[in-house]
Amino acid sequence: MLGGDSSPFLGVTRSVQGRRWRLRNMDDRLALAIAQQAGLPEILGRVLAGRGVDLDLLEDHLNPSLRRMLPDPSRFRDMDAAADRIAHAIEMGEKVAVFGDYDVDGATSTALLNRFFRAIGRDLRVYIPDRLKEGYGPNTPALRKLAAEGVKLVITVDCGTLAFAPLEDAASIGLEVVVVDHHLAEPELPKALAVINPNRLDEAQGYGQLAAVGVAFLLVVAVNRRLRERGFYSASRPVPDLLQWLDLVALGTVCDVVPLTGLNRALVTQGIKVLRSRGNVGLAALADVAGINEPPGAYHLGFLLGPRVNAGGRVGQADLGTRLLSCDDPREAQAIAAELDRYNRERQEIEAVVLAEAMQEFEHLPEDVPLALVARQGWHPGVIGIVAARIREAAGRPSFVIALDANGIGKGSGRSIPGVDLGAAVVAASQAGLLINGGGHAMAAGLTVEAAKLNELKAFLNERLAGPVAKAGASASLGFDGVIGVGGCNADLCDKLEQLGPYGSGNPEPRFALASARVVQADVVGEKHVRCLITAGDGQGARLRAIAFRSLDGDLGPALLQARQTGSALHIGGHLRSSYWRGERQIQFVLEDAALPAA
């Protein structure tokens, strides 16, 4: 029997935040079987069943192993050709460059290759383009500059699949290029020695969810194997331990919001273990400036470390993130980490201004358009991706934020919702001649457009996304894994929930409801957060710390404060997490929504 029918969960058809609550679809008998086989509480069996885990997949989900799950890199098109050419360049001492990207996926991919080359005694020329001056991806002046420096081979990471003109020019001057990417491809591929991309249209399916850093790791595995086969390593030049760099792979994978399932789940799980050893001097310094005083997990990667790595490319110096992740000098790492932290605060200030203006534009959009697209001249291109994510949260549907410059050229960044492939829509718009360039993947995309074509682009994307958005049920609903009692929110349950992580896209963090709970304390803390103390409906027994982040300006924060004053019961929805204060572990419920119980 399938659980999670069409009736509203706990009878909530419209919550405080205007959402319909629903129970995730799952097979109740499977949930019970999973719980019994894994020795877990039944509620966690429901969590696993609700994420598509069955008995055959249970072991891989609970104990993801790279030994079992890492594919032979040779299964990917052009991998062997790329590994042969790179290994030859390493043996012959040729000058090789990596052309990266300024976001976290690009920075981690670049740092991974840089550390590999350094470990085997070779130099690697690192080139990160300036976001404002050069934009995304390979460009002809940069490639010609590298060629003039004597570079014979360029490896592009997290970019290059749609760089037709620059790579055509590179080939004309004898510069060989290996593309390592994961963005959606067109039927035509650029002129390159190799294009390694699990999202090539002619690639066998199964690994399209990899981030670029995951593809880069597979390339390193392939090159390492070639060098070993050729006798490159010796007693004086030992084979490097590739697993030591999985912390970089985990960081890039989490921050690029690719699904944390299958191989990605194994890479992130093992990478977090490496991260906790603090072997990467740069990441350790960044964790210190971010104030992380607990064992880091996917949350810390995505919300504390990632934004700081990104900050250099957004509002500061584009290569700072890569430099930090490649750094082995503790003093230098501390200085770069502090600089990135300062840039991150500057980014937050710029973002707040752009967000306020973008929300003004959003409020004038019709409520029935599938895509929330806003544009204005003067916005900083470095923060539009973050603002797009905020607009998506407010709109409950895909969003695009476009910063127009004085020349009438717009740089846009988009964020999508599950079930709506935004990258494919952007590629289609590019093929229709509406864009200067554009691409991406399902959940995030970027584009460059002339202001004169903006209205035509809006119409095209709205028409293309109308069906998928409607099918995805973008009218806000909130999925739950079940009901738990206040007394059951303890350290043991938190430990078991952590075993089911890491959480992210494709493996959402479990969401539970506290039914008919009461708010016995509530106050405002920090930047408009509402902190609460919650107990069961009868007001007796255990009490649970809770917090609703950034909720004061919305409907949730005031509702919690009012419930404290009136003493009325509330159904409360959110996530159960551990937090640390002065080294002491605390159990906390992170509030996302609330609703009055049905009469």
Coordinates of C-alpha atoms in Angstrom, one line a residue:
M1 CA 0.0 0.0 0.0
L2 CA 1.3 3.4 -0.9
G3 CA 1.4 6.1 1.8
G4 CA 1.1 9.8 1.0
D5 CA -2.3 10.0 -0.7
S6 CA -3.8 13.2 -2.1
S7 CA -5.4 14.3 1.2
P8 CA -3.5 17.0 3.1
F9 CA -1.1 15.9 5.7
L10 CA -2.5 16.6 9.2
G11 CA -5.4 18.3 7.4
V12 CA -3.2 21.4 6.5
T13 CA -4.5 22.8 3.2
R14 CA -3.0 26.2 3.8
S15 CA -0.2 26.8 6.3
V16 CA 1.0 30.0 7.8
Q17 CA 3.2 30.4 4.7
G18 CA 0.4 29.5 2.3
R19 CA 1.5 25.9 1.7
R20 CA -0.4 22.7 1.4
W21 CA 1.2 20.0 3.5
R22 CA 1.6 16.5 2.0
L23 CA 3.0 13.2 3.1
R24 CA 5.8 11.9 0.8
N25 CA 4.8 9.0 -1.4
M26 CA 6.2 5.7 -0.1
D27 CA 5.4 2.1 0.1
D28 CA 4.5 1.5 3.8
R29 CA 5.5 -2.2 3.7
L30 CA 8.8 -1.4 2.1
A31 CA 9.4 1.3 4.8
L32 CA 8.8 -1.3 7.5
A33 CA 11.1 -3.9 5.7
I34 CA 13.9 -1.3 5.4
A35 CA 13.6 -0.4 9.1
Q36 CA 13.8 -4.0 10.1
Q37 CA 16.7 -4.9 7.8
A38 CA 18.7 -1.8 8.8
G39 CA 17.8 -1.9 12.5
L40 CA 16.4 1.6 12.3
P41 CA 13.2 3.2 13.8
E42 CA 10.2 2.8 11.5
I43 CA 10.1 6.6 10.9
L44 CA 13.6 6.4 9.3
G45 CA 12.5 3.5 7.2
R46 CA 9.8 5.8 5.9
V47 CA 12.5 8.5 5.2
L48 CA 14.5 6.0 3.1
A49 CA 11.5 4.6 1.3
G50 CA 10.3 8.1 0.5
R51 CA 13.6 8.8 -1.3
G52 CA 13.4 5.8 -3.6
V53 CA 15.7 3.5 -1.6
D54 CA 14.7 -0.1 -1.8
L55 CA 16.2 -3.2 -0.2
D56 CA 18.6 -3.7 -3.1
L57 CA 20.0 -0.2 -2.8
L58 CA 20.0 -0.1 1.0
E59 CA 23.6 -1.0 1.6
D60 CA 24.9 1.4 -1.0
H61 CA 22.8 4.2 0.5
L62 CA 23.8 3.6 4.2
N63 CA 27.4 2.7 3.4
P64 CA 28.3 4.3 0.1
S65 CA 31.7 2.9 -1.0
L66 CA 33.9 4.2 -3.8
R67 CA 35.4 0.7 -4.1
R68 CA 31.9 -0.5 -5.2
M69 CA 30.6 2.6 -6.9
L70 CA 33.4 4.3 -8.7
P71 CA 33.2 3.5 -12.4
D72 CA 36.1 2.7 -14.7
P73 CA 36.9 6.2 -16.2
S74 CA 37.4 4.5 -19.6
R75 CA 33.6 4.1 -19.9
F76 CA 33.4 7.9 -20.7
R77 CA 33.9 9.0 -24.3
D78 CA 37.3 10.7 -25.0
M79 CA 38.6 9.8 -21.5
D80 CA 41.3 7.5 -22.8
A81 CA 42.4 9.9 -25.4
A82 CA 42.6 12.7 -22.8
A83 CA 44.5 10.5 -20.3
D84 CA 47.0 9.5 -22.9
R85 CA 47.7 13.0 -24.0
I86 CA 48.0 14.4 -20.5
A87 CA 50.2 11.6 -19.4
H88 CA 52.4 12.2 -22.4
A89 CA 52.6 15.9 -21.6
I90 CA 53.6 15.1 -18.0
E91 CA 56.3 12.6 -19.1
M92 CA 57.8 15.1 -21.6
G93 CA 57.6 18.0 -19.3
E94 CA 55.3 20.0 -21.6
K95 CA 53.8 23.2 -20.3
V96 CA 50.1 22.5 -19.4
A97 CA 47.5 24.9 -18.2
V98 CA 44.1 24.4 -16.6
F99 CA 41.4 27.0 -17.5
G100 CA 38.9 27.0 -14.6
D101 CA 35.8 28.8 -13.5
Y102 CA 35.3 31.2 -10.7
D103 CA 32.6 29.3 -8.8
V104 CA 33.1 26.6 -6.3
D105 CA 32.8 23.7 -8.7
G106 CA 35.4 25.3 -11.0
A107 CA 37.7 26.3 -8.1
T108 CA 37.7 22.8 -6.6
S109 CA 38.2 21.2 -10.1
T110 CA 41.1 23.5 -10.7
A111 CA 42.7 22.9 -7.3
L112 CA 42.3 19.2 -7.7
L113 CA 44.3 19.1 -10.9
N114 CA 46.8 21.6 -9.5
R115 CA 47.4 19.4 -6.4
F116 CA 47.7 16.3 -8.6
F117 CA 50.3 17.9 -10.8
R118 CA 52.2 19.2 -7.8
A119 CA 52.2 15.8 -6.1
I120 CA 53.9 14.2 -9.2
G121 CA 56.5 16.9 -9.5
R122 CA 55.0 18.9 -12.3
D123 CA 53.9 22.6 -12.6
L124 CA 50.5 23.5 -13.9
R125 CA 49.6 26.9 -15.2
V126 CA 46.3 28.0 -13.6
Y127 CA 44.1 30.5 -15.3
I128 CA 40.8 31.7 -13.8
P129 CA 38.9 34.3 -15.9
D130 CA 37.6 37.5 -14.4
R131 CA 33.9 37.4 -14.0
L132 CA 33.2 41.0 -15.0
K133 CA 35.9 41.5 -17.7
E134 CA 36.0 38.1 -19.4
G135 CA 32.8 36.3 -18.3
Y136 CA 32.3 32.6 -18.2
G137 CA 34.3 30.0 -20.0
P138 CA 37.2 29.9 -22.4
N139 CA 37.8 33.1 -24.4
T140 CA 40.1 33.7 -27.4
P141 CA 42.4 36.3 -25.9
A142 CA 43.0 34.2 -22.8
L143 CA 43.8 31.0 -24.8
R144 CA 46.1 33.0 -27.1
K145 CA 47.9 34.4 -24.1
L146 CA 48.4 30.9 -22.7
A147 CA 49.8 29.8 -26.1
A148 CA 52.2 32.8 -26.2
E149 CA 53.5 31.6 -22.8
G150 CA 54.4 28.3 -24.3
V151 CA 51.5 26.3 -23.1
K152 CA 50.9 23.3 -25.4
L153 CA 47.9 21.7 -23.7
V154 CA 44.9 23.3 -21.9
I155 CA 42.5 21.5 -19.7
T156 CA 39.2 23.4 -19.2
V157 CA 37.2 22.4 -16.1
D158 CA 33.5 23.2 -15.5
C159 CA 33.4 25.0 -18.8
G160 CA 34.1 24.6 -22.5
T161 CA 31.3 22.4 -23.8
L162 CA 29.7 25.3 -25.7
A163 CA 32.9 27.3 -26.4
F164 CA 32.8 26.7 -30.1
A165 CA 34.5 29.9 -31.4
P166 CA 37.3 30.1 -28.8
L167 CA 38.2 26.4 -29.2
E168 CA 38.1 26.7 -33.0
D169 CA 40.6 29.5 -32.7
A170 CA 42.8 27.6 -30.3
A171 CA 43.0 24.7 -32.7
S172 CA 44.0 27.1 -35.5
I173 CA 47.1 28.1 -33.6
G174 CA 48.0 24.6 -32.6
L175 CA 46.8 24.7 -29.0
E176 CA 45.3 21.4 -27.9
V177 CA 42.4 21.4 -25.5
V178 CA 40.8 18.8 -23.3
V179 CA 37.3 19.8 -22.1
V180 CA 36.3 18.5 -18.7
D181 CA 32.7 19.6 -18.0
H182 CA 29.2 18.5 -17.0
H183 CA 27.0 21.2 -18.5
L184 CA 24.3 20.3 -21.0
A185 CA 25.7 19.8 -24.5
E186 CA 24.4 20.4 -28.0
P187 CA 24.5 17.8 -30.8
E188 CA 27.6 19.6 -32.1
L189 CA 30.7 19.5 -29.9
P190 CA 33.5 22.1 -29.9
K191 CA 36.8 21.4 -31.8
A192 CA 39.0 19.8 -29.1
L193 CA 41.3 16.9 -28.5
A194 CA 38.7 15.5 -26.1
V195 CA 35.4 16.5 -24.6
I196 CA 34.8 14.6 -21.4
N197 CA 31.2 15.3 -20.3
P198 CA 28.7 12.8 -18.9
N199 CA 26.0 15.0 -20.4
R200 CA 27.2 14.7 -24.0
L201 CA 24.2 13.5 -26.1
D202 CA 26.2 10.5 -27.3
E203 CA 27.3 9.5 -23.9
A204 CA 26.0 6.4 -22.2
Q205 CA 23.6 7.3 -19.4
G206 CA 24.2 6.8 -15.7
Y207 CA 26.5 9.6 -14.6
G208 CA 24.9 12.8 -15.9
Q209 CA 24.4 14.0 -12.3
L210 CA 28.1 14.4 -11.6
A211 CA 29.5 17.9 -10.9
A212 CA 32.5 19.0 -12.9
V213 CA 34.8 18.2 -9.9
G214 CA 33.5 14.6 -10.0
V215 CA 34.4 14.4 -13.7
A216 CA 37.8 15.9 -12.9
F217 CA 38.5 13.3 -10.3
L218 CA 37.7 10.5 -12.7
L219 CA 40.2 12.2 -15.2
V220 CA 42.9 12.2 -12.4
V221 CA 42.2 8.5 -11.8
A222 CA 42.6 7.8 -15.5
V223 CA 45.8 9.9 -15.9
N224 CA 47.3 8.3 -12.7
R225 CA 46.6 4.9 -14.1
R226 CA 48.3 5.7 -17.4
L227 CA 51.3 7.1 -15.6
R228 CA 51.5 3.9 -13.5
E229 CA 51.3 1.7 -16.6
R230 CA 54.1 3.7 -18.3
G231 CA 56.4 3.3 -15.4
F232 CA 56.4 7.0 -14.5
Y233 CA 56.4 6.3 -10.8
S234 CA 59.4 5.1 -8.8
A235 CA 60.8 4.9 -5.2
S236 CA 61.8 8.5 -5.5
R237 CA 58.5 9.5 -7.1
P238 CA 55.7 7.5 -5.4
V239 CA 52.2 7.1 -6.6
P240 CA 50.0 9.9 -5.0
D241 CA 47.1 9.0 -2.8
L242 CA 44.2 10.4 -4.8
L243 CA 41.7 9.9 -1.9
Q244 CA 43.3 12.7 0.1
W245 CA 41.7 15.2 -2.3
L246 CA 38.1 14.0 -1.9
D247 CA 37.4 16.9 0.4
L248 CA 37.7 19.1 -2.7
V249 CA 35.4 16.8 -4.6
A250 CA 32.8 16.9 -1.8
L251 CA 32.9 20.7 -1.6
G252 CA 32.4 21.2 -5.3
T253 CA 29.7 18.5 -5.5
V254 CA 27.6 19.9 -2.7
C255 CA 27.9 23.5 -3.8
D256 CA 26.9 22.8 -7.4
V257 CA 23.6 21.4 -6.0
V258 CA 23.8 18.2 -8.0
P259 CA 21.8 15.3 -6.7
L260 CA 23.5 13.6 -3.7
T261 CA 22.6 10.1 -5.0
G262 CA 24.7 7.2 -6.4
L263 CA 28.3 8.1 -7.0
N264 CA 27.9 11.7 -5.8
R265 CA 26.7 10.3 -2.5
A266 CA 29.8 8.2 -2.2
L267 CA 32.1 11.0 -3.2
V268 CA 30.6 13.4 -0.7
T269 CA 30.4 10.9 2.2
Q270 CA 34.1 9.9 1.8
G271 CA 35.0 13.5 1.1
I272 CA 33.5 14.7 4.4
K273 CA 35.6 12.1 6.3
V274 CA 38.7 13.6 4.6
L275 CA 37.5 17.1 5.4
R276 CA 37.3 16.3 9.1
S277 CA 40.9 15.4 9.2
R278 CA 41.8 19.0 8.2
G279 CA 44.5 17.9 5.8
N280 CA 43.8 20.7 3.4
V281 CA 45.4 23.7 4.9
G282 CA 43.2 26.1 3.0
L283 CA 40.0 24.5 3.9
A284 CA 41.0 24.3 7.5
A285 CA 41.8 28.0 7.5
L286 CA 38.5 28.8 5.9
A287 CA 36.6 26.6 8.5
D288 CA 38.3 28.6 11.2
V289 CA 37.3 32.0 9.8
A290 CA 33.8 30.7 9.3
G291 CA 33.6 29.8 13.0
I292 CA 32.9 26.1 12.4
N293 CA 33.4 24.5 15.8
E294 CA 31.8 21.1 15.2
P295 CA 32.4 18.2 12.8
P296 CA 31.7 19.6 9.4
G297 CA 29.0 18.1 7.1
A298 CA 27.2 18.9 3.9
Y299 CA 25.5 21.9 5.5
H300 CA 28.8 23.5 6.4
L301 CA 30.1 22.9 2.8
G302 CA 27.1 24.4 1.2
F303 CA 26.3 27.3 3.5
L304 CA 29.5 28.3 5.2
L305 CA 32.6 27.2 3.2
G306 CA 31.1 27.4 -0.3
P307 CA 29.9 31.0 -0.2
R308 CA 33.3 32.2 1.0
V309 CA 35.1 30.3 -1.8
N310 CA 32.7 31.9 -4.2
A311 CA 33.1 35.4 -2.8
G312 CA 36.4 36.1 -4.5
G313 CA 34.9 35.3 -8.0
R314 CA 31.7 37.3 -7.2
V315 CA 33.0 40.6 -5.9
G316 CA 36.7 40.3 -5.4
Q317 CA 39.7 38.5 -7.0
A318 CA 38.6 35.6 -9.2
D319 CA 41.4 33.2 -8.4
L320 CA 41.4 33.5 -4.6
G321 CA 39.2 30.4 -4.1
T322 CA 41.5 28.3 -6.2
R323 CA 44.6 29.7 -4.6
L324 CA 43.2 28.9 -1.1
L325 CA 42.2 25.4 -2.0
S326 CA 45.7 24.7 -3.5
C327 CA 47.6 26.3 -0.7
D328 CA 49.9 24.4 1.7
D329 CA 51.4 27.3 3.6
P330 CA 49.3 27.9 6.8
R331 CA 50.2 31.6 7.1
E332 CA 49.3 32.2 3.4
A333 CA 46.1 30.2 3.8
Q334 CA 45.0 32.2 6.8
A335 CA 45.6 35.5 4.9
I336 CA 43.6 34.3 1.9
A337 CA 40.8 32.9 4.1
A338 CA 40.5 36.2 5.9
E339 CA 40.4 38.0 2.6
L340 CA 37.7 35.7 1.3
D341 CA 35.7 36.2 4.5
R342 CA 35.9 40.0 4.0
Y343 CA 34.8 39.6 0.4
N344 CA 31.9 37.5 1.6
R345 CA 30.7 40.2 3.9
E346 CA 31.0 42.7 1.1
R347 CA 29.0 40.3 -1.1
Q348 CA 26.3 40.1 1.5
E349 CA 25.9 43.8 1.5
I350 CA 25.7 44.1 -2.3
E351 CA 23.3 41.1 -2.4
A352 CA 21.0 42.8 0.1
V353 CA 20.6 45.8 -2.1
V354 CA 20.1 43.8 -5.3
L355 CA 17.7 41.5 -3.6
A356 CA 15.5 44.4 -2.4
E357 CA 15.4 45.8 -5.9
A358 CA 14.8 42.4 -7.5
M359 CA 11.9 41.7 -5.1
Q360 CA 10.3 45.0 -6.2
E361 CA 10.5 43.8 -9.8
F362 CA 9.2 40.4 -8.8
E363 CA 6.1 41.9 -7.1
H364 CA 5.0 43.4 -10.5
L365 CA 5.1 40.1 -12.3
P366 CA 1.9 38.3 -13.1
E367 CA 1.3 35.4 -10.6
D368 CA 0.6 32.9 -13.4
V369 CA 3.8 33.1 -15.3
P370 CA 5.9 29.9 -15.1
L371 CA 9.2 31.8 -14.8
A372 CA 10.0 34.6 -12.4
L373 CA 12.4 36.7 -14.6
V374 CA 13.5 40.1 -13.4
A375 CA 16.0 42.4 -14.9
R376 CA 17.5 45.9 -14.2
Q377 CA 20.5 47.9 -15.2
G378 CA 23.2 48.4 -12.6
W379 CA 22.9 45.1 -10.7
H380 CA 26.2 43.5 -9.8
P381 CA 26.6 40.3 -11.9
G382 CA 28.5 38.6 -9.1
V383 CA 25.4 38.2 -6.8
I384 CA 22.6 37.5 -9.3
G385 CA 22.8 33.8 -8.8
I386 CA 22.3 34.1 -5.1
V387 CA 19.4 36.6 -5.6
A388 CA 17.9 34.2 -8.2
A389 CA 17.8 31.5 -5.5
R390 CA 16.0 33.9 -3.1
I391 CA 13.5 34.8 -5.8
R392 CA 12.9 31.2 -6.5
E393 CA 12.1 30.6 -2.8
A394 CA 9.7 33.5 -2.7
A395 CA 8.1 32.6 -6.0
G396 CA 7.9 28.8 -5.7
R397 CA 8.9 28.5 -9.3
P398 CA 12.1 28.8 -11.5
S399 CA 13.7 32.2 -11.5
F400 CA 16.1 34.3 -13.6
V401 CA 17.8 37.5 -12.5
I402 CA 19.5 39.5 -15.3
A403 CA 21.9 42.4 -14.7
L404 CA 22.0 44.8 -17.6
D405 CA 25.1 46.9 -18.3
A406 CA 25.3 50.3 -19.9
N407 CA 25.8 48.8 -23.4
G408 CA 22.5 46.9 -23.3
I409 CA 24.0 43.5 -22.6
G410 CA 22.5 41.4 -19.8
K411 CA 24.2 38.7 -17.8
G412 CA 21.7 36.3 -16.3
S413 CA 21.7 33.6 -13.7
G414 CA 18.8 31.2 -13.1
R415 CA 17.7 28.7 -10.4
S416 CA 15.1 26.0 -10.9
I417 CA 12.9 23.7 -8.9
P418 CA 12.9 19.9 -8.9
G419 CA 11.4 18.5 -12.1
V420 CA 12.1 21.6 -14.3
D421 CA 15.2 21.4 -16.4
L422 CA 16.3 25.1 -16.7
G423 CA 19.6 24.3 -18.4
A424 CA 17.8 22.6 -21.3
A425 CA 15.5 25.5 -21.7
V426 CA 18.4 27.9 -21.9
V427 CA 20.2 25.8 -24.5
A428 CA 17.0 25.7 -26.6
A429 CA 16.8 29.6 -26.3
S430 CA 20.4 29.7 -27.5
Q431 CA 19.7 27.5 -30.4
A432 CA 16.7 29.7 -31.3
G433 CA 19.1 32.6 -31.7
L434 CA 17.8 34.5 -28.6
L435 CA 21.1 34.5 -26.7
I436 CA 24.6 35.6 -27.2
N437 CA 25.5 32.5 -25.2
G438 CA 24.0 30.3 -22.5
G439 CA 24.0 26.9 -20.9
G440 CA 23.8 25.1 -17.6
H441 CA 22.2 22.1 -16.0
A442 CA 18.8 21.2 -14.6
M443 CA 18.9 23.2 -11.4
A444 CA 21.0 26.2 -12.5
A445 CA 21.8 28.0 -15.7
G446 CA 23.4 31.2 -17.0
L447 CA 23.0 33.3 -20.1
T448 CA 24.1 36.5 -21.9
V449 CA 21.4 38.3 -23.8
E450 CA 20.9 41.6 -25.6
A451 CA 18.4 43.9 -23.9
A452 CA 16.5 44.2 -27.2
K453 CA 15.7 40.5 -27.1
L454 CA 14.7 40.3 -23.5
N455 CA 10.9 40.3 -24.1
E456 CA 11.2 37.7 -26.8
L457 CA 13.4 35.6 -24.4
K458 CA 10.8 35.9 -21.6
A459 CA 8.0 34.7 -23.9
F460 CA 10.1 31.8 -25.2
L461 CA 11.1 30.6 -21.8
N462 CA 7.6 31.0 -20.3
E463 CA 6.1 29.0 -23.1
R464 CA 8.7 26.2 -22.9
L465 CA 8.5 26.0 -19.1
A466 CA 4.8 26.2 -18.7
G467 CA 4.2 22.4 -18.9
P468 CA 7.1 21.3 -16.7
V469 CA 6.3 23.9 -14.0
A470 CA 2.7 22.9 -13.9
K471 CA 3.6 19.2 -13.8
A472 CA 6.1 19.9 -11.0
G473 CA 3.3 21.3 -8.9
A474 CA 5.1 24.6 -8.3
S475 CA 2.1 26.0 -6.3
A476 CA 3.8 25.6 -3.0
S477 CA 3.5 22.4 -1.2
L478 CA 5.6 21.0 1.6
G479 CA 6.5 17.3 1.8
F480 CA 6.8 15.6 5.1
D481 CA 8.3 12.2 6.2
G482 CA 6.0 11.8 9.2
V483 CA 5.1 13.0 12.7
I484 CA 7.5 12.8 15.7
G485 CA 6.9 13.7 19.3
V486 CA 8.8 16.4 21.1
G487 CA 10.2 13.8 23.5
G488 CA 11.5 11.8 20.6
C489 CA 13.7 14.6 19.4
N490 CA 16.8 13.5 21.0
A491 CA 20.5 12.8 20.4
D492 CA 19.9 9.2 19.4
L493 CA 17.5 10.1 16.7
C494 CA 19.8 12.9 15.5
D495 CA 22.7 10.4 15.2
K496 CA 20.6 8.0 13.2
L497 CA 19.4 10.8 10.9
E498 CA 23.0 11.8 10.3
Q499 CA 23.7 8.2 9.2
L500 CA 21.2 8.7 6.3
G501 CA 23.0 11.9 5.1
P502 CA 24.7 13.7 3.5
Y503 CA 21.5 15.6 2.5
G504 CA 21.1 17.9 -0.4
S505 CA 19.6 17.8 -3.9
G506 CA 18.2 14.4 -4.7
N507 CA 18.4 13.3 -1.0
P508 CA 16.4 16.1 0.8
E509 CA 16.9 16.5 4.5
P510 CA 14.0 14.7 6.3
R511 CA 11.2 17.0 7.3
F512 CA 9.0 16.2 10.3
A513 CA 5.9 17.6 11.9
L514 CA 5.4 18.3 15.6
A515 CA 1.6 17.9 15.9
S516 CA -0.4 20.3 18.2
A517 CA 2.8 21.6 19.9
R518 CA 2.9 24.7 22.0
V519 CA 5.4 27.6 21.9
V520 CA 6.3 28.3 25.6
Q521 CA 9.0 30.8 24.8
A522 CA 9.7 32.9 21.7
D523 CA 12.0 35.9 21.1
V524 CA 13.9 37.6 18.3
V525 CA 17.6 36.9 17.9
G526 CA 20.3 37.8 15.4
E527 CA 19.3 38.9 12.0
K528 CA 15.5 38.6 12.3
H529 CA 15.5 35.0 13.5
V530 CA 12.8 33.8 15.9
R531 CA 14.1 31.5 18.7
C532 CA 11.5 29.3 20.5
L533 CA 11.1 26.7 23.1
I534 CA 8.5 24.0 22.2
T535 CA 6.7 21.5 24.2
A536 CA 3.9 18.9 23.6
G537 CA 0.3 20.1 23.3
D538 CA -0.4 19.4 27.0
G539 CA 2.4 21.7 28.1
Q540 CA 4.0 18.8 30.0
G541 CA 7.2 16.8 29.6
A542 CA 10.1 17.4 27.3
R543 CA 11.0 20.8 25.8
L544 CA 12.8 21.3 22.6
R545 CA 14.9 24.3 21.3
A546 CA 13.8 25.6 18.0
I547 CA 14.6 28.4 15.6
A548 CA 13.0 29.9 12.5
F549 CA 15.8 31.6 10.5
R550 CA 15.1 35.0 8.8
S551 CA 11.4 34.6 9.6
L552 CA 10.5 37.9 11.3
D553 CA 9.7 39.7 8.0
G554 CA 7.5 36.9 6.8
D555 CA 4.5 35.2 8.2
L556 CA 6.1 32.5 10.2
G557 CA 8.0 34.6 12.7
P558 CA 5.0 36.7 13.8
A559 CA 2.8 33.6 14.0
L560 CA 5.3 32.0 16.4
L561 CA 5.4 35.1 18.6
Q562 CA 1.6 35.3 18.6
A563 CA 1.3 31.6 19.5
R564 CA 3.6 32.3 22.5
Q565 CA 1.2 35.1 23.6
T566 CA -2.0 33.2 23.1
G567 CA -0.9 29.8 24.1
S568 CA -2.6 28.3 21.1
A569 CA -1.5 24.9 19.7
L570 CA 0.4 24.7 16.3
H571 CA 1.4 22.0 14.0
I572 CA 5.1 22.8 13.4
G573 CA 7.2 21.6 10.4
G574 CA 10.9 21.5 10.0
H575 CA 14.2 19.6 10.4
L576 CA 15.9 18.0 13.5
R577 CA 19.6 18.9 13.8
S578 CA 22.5 19.0 16.1
S579 CA 24.2 22.2 16.9
Y580 CA 27.2 23.1 19.1
W581 CA 27.5 25.9 21.5
R582 CA 30.9 26.3 23.4
G583 CA 31.7 22.7 22.6
E584 CA 28.4 21.3 23.9
R585 CA 26.1 19.5 21.6
Q586 CA 22.5 20.7 21.5
I587 CA 19.4 19.3 19.8
Q588 CA 17.5 21.8 17.8
F589 CA 14.4 21.9 15.6
V590 CA 14.8 24.2 12.6
L591 CA 11.4 25.6 11.9
E592 CA 10.2 26.0 8.3
D593 CA 6.4 26.3 8.6
A594 CA 3.5 26.1 11.0
A595 CA -0.3 25.7 10.8
L596 CA -3.3 25.9 13.1
P597 CA -4.7 22.5 13.8
A598 CA -8.0 21.9 12.0
A599 CA -11.0 22.4 14.2

